[in-house]
Tab-separated table of C-alpha atoms in Angstrom:
chain	number	residue	atom	x	y	z
A	110	UNK	CA	0.339	-41.706	-29.709
A	111	UNK	CA	3.631	-43.565	-29.430
A	112	UNK	CA	2.207	-46.641	-31.155
A	113	UNK	CA	1.118	-44.646	-34.227
A	114	UNK	CA	4.377	-42.687	-34.300
A	115	UNK	CA	6.485	-45.842	-34.279
A	116	UNK	CA	4.348	-48.283	-36.281
A	117	UNK	CA	2.187	-46.363	-38.748
A	118	UNK	CA	3.428	-45.931	-42.349
A	119	UNK	CA	5.027	-42.550	-43.058
A	120	UNK	CA	3.846	-40.026	-45.613
A	121	UNK	CA	6.419	-39.879	-48.410
A	122	UNK	CA	5.994	-36.106	-48.696
A	123	UNK	CA	5.838	-34.692	-45.161
A	124	UNK	CA	7.249	-37.685	-43.258
A	125	UNK	CA	4.457	-37.764	-40.669
A	126	UNK	CA	2.767	-41.033	-39.632
A	127	UNK	CA	-0.410	-41.475	-41.643
A	128	UNK	CA	-3.807	-41.841	-39.995
A	129	UNK	CA	-6.425	-44.503	-40.541
A	130	UNK	CA	-7.184	-42.935	-43.934
A	131	UNK	CA	-4.283	-42.493	-46.306
A	132	UNK	CA	-3.526	-42.682	-50.009
A	133	UNK	CA	-1.173	-44.713	-52.160
A	134	UNK	CA	0.196	-43.902	-55.603
A	135	UNK	CA	0.892	-46.380	-58.420
A	136	UNK	CA	4.608	-45.574	-58.073
A	137	UNK	CA	4.579	-46.812	-54.468
A	138	UNK	CA	4.301	-43.506	-52.614
A	139	UNK	CA	2.151	-43.148	-49.508
A	140	UNK	CA	0.440	-39.829	-48.792
A	141	UNK	CA	-1.276	-38.696	-45.624
A	142	UNK	CA	-4.767	-37.248	-45.841
A	143	UNK	CA	-3.483	-33.697	-45.387
A	144	UNK	CA	-0.931	-33.867	-48.212
A	145	UNK	CA	-3.459	-35.573	-50.480
A	146	UNK	CA	-6.009	-32.796	-49.891
A	147	UNK	CA	-3.987	-30.279	-51.986
A	148	UNK	CA	-2.039	-32.717	-54.176
A	149	UNK	CA	-1.411	-31.437	-57.705
A	150	UNK	CA	-1.592	-34.147	-60.363
A	151	UNK	CA	-3.032	-32.137	-63.241
A	152	UNK	CA	-0.446	-30.745	-65.696
A	153	UNK	CA	-2.715	-27.748	-66.316
A	154	UNK	CA	-2.813	-26.887	-62.616
A	155	UNK	CA	0.935	-27.425	-62.288
A	156	UNK	CA	1.614	-25.058	-65.183
A	157	UNK	CA	-0.602	-22.384	-63.618
A	158	UNK	CA	1.434	-22.626	-60.412
A	159	UNK	CA	4.659	-22.552	-62.436
A	160	UNK	CA	3.509	-19.288	-64.016
A	161	UNK	CA	2.800	-17.866	-60.552
A	162	UNK	CA	6.333	-18.781	-59.488
A	163	UNK	CA	7.863	-17.158	-62.580
A	164	UNK	CA	5.877	-13.972	-62.065
A	165	UNK	CA	6.621	-13.967	-58.330
A	166	UNK	CA	10.376	-14.314	-58.787
A	167	UNK	CA	10.445	-11.602	-61.443
A	168	UNK	CA	8.571	-9.269	-59.117
A	169	UNK	CA	10.356	-10.031	-55.835
A	170	UNK	CA	13.943	-10.787	-56.938
A	171	UNK	CA	14.106	-9.554	-60.537
A	172	UNK	CA	14.833	-13.068	-61.806
A	173	UNK	CA	13.710	-13.959	-65.318
A	174	UNK	CA	14.931	-16.562	-67.802
A	175	UNK	CA	16.124	-15.549	-71.240
A	176	UNK	CA	15.301	-18.966	-72.713
A	177	UNK	CA	12.120	-21.028	-72.229
A	178	UNK	CA	12.185	-23.838	-69.680
A	179	UNK	CA	9.547	-26.555	-69.851
A	180	UNK	CA	7.808	-28.149	-66.885
A	181	UNK	CA	7.261	-31.913	-66.880
A	182	UNK	CA	5.476	-34.003	-64.245
A	183	UNK	CA	6.974	-37.447	-63.579
A	184	UNK	CA	6.518	-40.251	-61.081
A	185	UNK	CA	9.021	-41.001	-58.315
A	186	UNK	CA	10.860	-43.773	-60.171
A	187	UNK	CA	11.323	-41.576	-63.233
A	188	UNK	CA	12.620	-38.717	-61.101
A	189	UNK	CA	15.054	-40.904	-59.200
A	190	UNK	CA	16.356	-42.356	-62.467
A	191	UNK	CA	17.061	-38.793	-63.627
A	192	UNK	CA	18.718	-37.932	-60.310
A	193	UNK	CA	21.017	-40.957	-60.565
A	194	UNK	CA	22.281	-39.622	-63.902
A	195	UNK	CA	22.799	-36.086	-62.550
A	196	UNK	CA	25.293	-34.447	-60.194
A	197	UNK	CA	22.873	-35.104	-57.321
A	198	UNK	CA	23.639	-38.834	-57.375
A	199	UNK	CA	26.443	-38.195	-54.858
A	200	UNK	CA	24.056	-36.853	-52.204
A	201	UNK	CA	23.359	-38.972	-49.152
A	202	UNK	CA	20.299	-41.224	-49.326
A	203	UNK	CA	18.205	-38.993	-47.044
A	204	UNK	CA	18.812	-35.894	-49.183
A	205	UNK	CA	18.081	-37.808	-52.400
A	206	UNK	CA	14.852	-39.083	-50.867
A	207	UNK	CA	13.773	-35.505	-50.189
A	208	UNK	CA	14.442	-34.340	-53.754
A	209	UNK	CA	11.090	-33.749	-55.413
A	210	UNK	CA	12.348	-31.942	-58.513
A	211	UNK	CA	15.287	-31.592	-60.895
A	212	UNK	CA	16.423	-29.083	-63.515
A	213	UNK	CA	18.140	-30.523	-66.585
A	214	UNK	CA	19.860	-28.664	-69.414
A	215	UNK	CA	20.915	-30.530	-72.534
A	216	UNK	CA	22.134	-28.231	-75.261
A	217	UNK	CA	19.390	-25.748	-76.020
A	218	UNK	CA	16.752	-27.832	-74.233
A	219	UNK	CA	15.863	-26.922	-70.650
A	220	UNK	CA	13.285	-28.622	-68.462
A	221	UNK	CA	12.188	-28.838	-64.851
A	222	UNK	CA	11.030	-32.299	-63.786
A	223	UNK	CA	8.790	-32.477	-60.709
A	224	UNK	CA	6.971	-35.344	-59.005
A	225	UNK	CA	3.261	-35.343	-59.710
A	226	UNK	CA	0.938	-35.414	-56.714
A	227	UNK	CA	2.911	-33.048	-54.468
A	228	UNK	CA	0.898	-30.822	-52.104
A	229	UNK	CA	0.479	-27.360	-53.588
A	230	UNK	CA	2.763	-25.571	-51.107
A	231	UNK	CA	5.511	-28.169	-51.610
A	232	UNK	CA	5.161	-27.902	-55.382
A	233	UNK	CA	5.543	-24.104	-55.217
A	234	UNK	CA	8.677	-24.480	-53.089
A	235	UNK	CA	10.181	-27.048	-55.471
A	236	UNK	CA	9.316	-25.039	-58.584
A	237	UNK	CA	11.023	-21.941	-57.183
A	238	UNK	CA	14.119	-23.967	-56.249
A	239	UNK	CA	14.429	-25.561	-59.692
A	240	UNK	CA	13.670	-22.266	-61.465
A	241	UNK	CA	16.651	-20.825	-59.590
A	242	UNK	CA	18.823	-23.623	-61.014
A	243	UNK	CA	17.542	-22.763	-64.501
A	244	UNK	CA	18.511	-19.137	-63.851
A	245	UNK	CA	21.936	-20.240	-62.614
A	246	UNK	CA	22.505	-22.140	-65.874
A	247	UNK	CA	22.159	-18.854	-67.769
A	248	UNK	CA	24.113	-16.612	-65.416
A	249	UNK	CA	26.772	-18.590	-63.527
A	250	UNK	CA	29.984	-20.224	-64.602
A	251	UNK	CA	30.559	-23.926	-64.066
A	252	UNK	CA	32.240	-25.180	-60.913
A	253	UNK	CA	30.199	-23.357	-58.257
A	254	UNK	CA	30.502	-25.185	-54.898
A	255	UNK	CA	27.447	-27.392	-54.184
A	256	UNK	CA	26.667	-25.575	-50.915
A	257	UNK	CA	26.434	-22.272	-52.786
A	258	UNK	CA	24.575	-23.727	-55.759
A	259	UNK	CA	21.932	-25.513	-53.685
A	260	UNK	CA	21.916	-22.872	-50.946
A	261	UNK	CA	21.148	-20.121	-53.445
A	262	UNK	CA	18.271	-22.134	-54.930
A	263	UNK	CA	16.897	-22.753	-51.431
A	264	UNK	CA	17.256	-19.047	-50.625
A	265	UNK	CA	15.311	-18.089	-53.750
A	266	UNK	CA	12.522	-20.464	-52.749
A	267	UNK	CA	12.639	-19.208	-49.152
A	268	UNK	CA	12.387	-15.558	-50.241
A	269	UNK	CA	9.400	-16.255	-52.491
A	270	UNK	CA	7.533	-18.181	-49.794
A	271	UNK	CA	8.137	-15.346	-47.339
A	272	UNK	CA	6.927	-12.777	-49.880
A	273	UNK	CA	3.722	-14.795	-50.188
A	274	UNK	CA	3.327	-15.004	-46.409
A	275	UNK	CA	4.008	-18.754	-46.243
A	276	UNK	CA	6.072	-18.350	-43.089
A	277	UNK	CA	5.382	-21.788	-41.620
A	278	UNK	CA	6.735	-23.461	-44.737
A	279	UNK	CA	9.751	-21.145	-45.006
A	280	UNK	CA	10.619	-21.699	-41.332
A	281	UNK	CA	10.494	-25.438	-41.960
A	282	UNK	CA	13.241	-24.997	-44.558
A	283	UNK	CA	15.533	-23.609	-41.856
A	284	UNK	CA	15.259	-26.833	-39.861
A	285	UNK	CA	17.002	-28.920	-42.505
A	286	UNK	CA	20.468	-30.036	-41.395
A	287	UNK	CA	21.742	-31.320	-44.741
A	288	UNK	CA	23.474	-29.595	-47.679
A	289	UNK	CA	20.315	-27.647	-48.493
A	290	UNK	CA	19.792	-26.367	-44.970
A	291	UNK	CA	23.452	-25.431	-44.541
A	292	UNK	CA	23.445	-23.648	-47.897
A	293	UNK	CA	20.290	-21.693	-47.049
A	294	UNK	CA	21.761	-20.547	-43.734
A	295	UNK	CA	24.911	-19.409	-45.561
A	296	UNK	CA	22.854	-17.337	-48.010
A	297	UNK	CA	20.877	-15.749	-45.170
A	298	UNK	CA	24.156	-14.861	-43.471
A	299	UNK	CA	25.331	-13.207	-46.690
A	300	UNK	CA	22.013	-11.371	-46.939
A	301	UNK	CA	22.408	-9.988	-43.399
A	302	UNK	CA	25.923	-8.801	-44.284
A	303	UNK	CA	25.392	-7.505	-47.831
A	304	UNK	CA	21.654	-7.365	-48.580
A	305	UNK	CA	19.737	-9.123	-51.342
A	306	UNK	CA	21.961	-7.877	-54.153
A	307	UNK	CA	24.990	-8.901	-52.143
A	308	UNK	CA	23.755	-12.496	-52.204
A	309	UNK	CA	23.544	-12.402	-55.995
A	310	UNK	CA	26.997	-10.864	-56.300
A	311	UNK	CA	28.771	-13.161	-53.832
A	312	UNK	CA	27.076	-16.320	-55.113
A	313	UNK	CA	27.988	-15.458	-58.703
A	314	UNK	CA	31.645	-15.040	-57.769
A	315	UNK	CA	31.850	-18.202	-55.643
């Protein structure tokens, strides 16, 4: 109803108004009952999903890392502190608030940081996106435009979700109107013009 839509707290993951039963995290996040039902807080479970993403991207897009990349679960404050020190600090507040993961490379050390407690489908989407950034760090030169860099990572995630039949989630990605949504639409336009390999080639040259 209008009252619930306007006055109820919002889920920090999906953005929907929460119902009479909802969940709170020690880091201040609020989760609706639906997001909580598949939330992944166990590192063991997260690593199993990370392995599924790695295998899926190798199989569907031929993407594999030459160097190991760790996965680390963090709370929202820790993630936002990392974002503030990264190139993503210049994003608008809404886009930063919708960042659930971050890839960081320092010398020979590579790691993907992801919020704990994300719903499983959201975690898979984020893992694929950040894995694409890890792949970029091994294969692209510095200075790639942000729209191409983030758009390619979104496209990789989109392609994996579609390969798994997660069409509702992948269609949701197309409704974003920020840097990520614009970048994804650009990659899909390139794919229509040049095919999957054309996306890799054009993004690498950008």
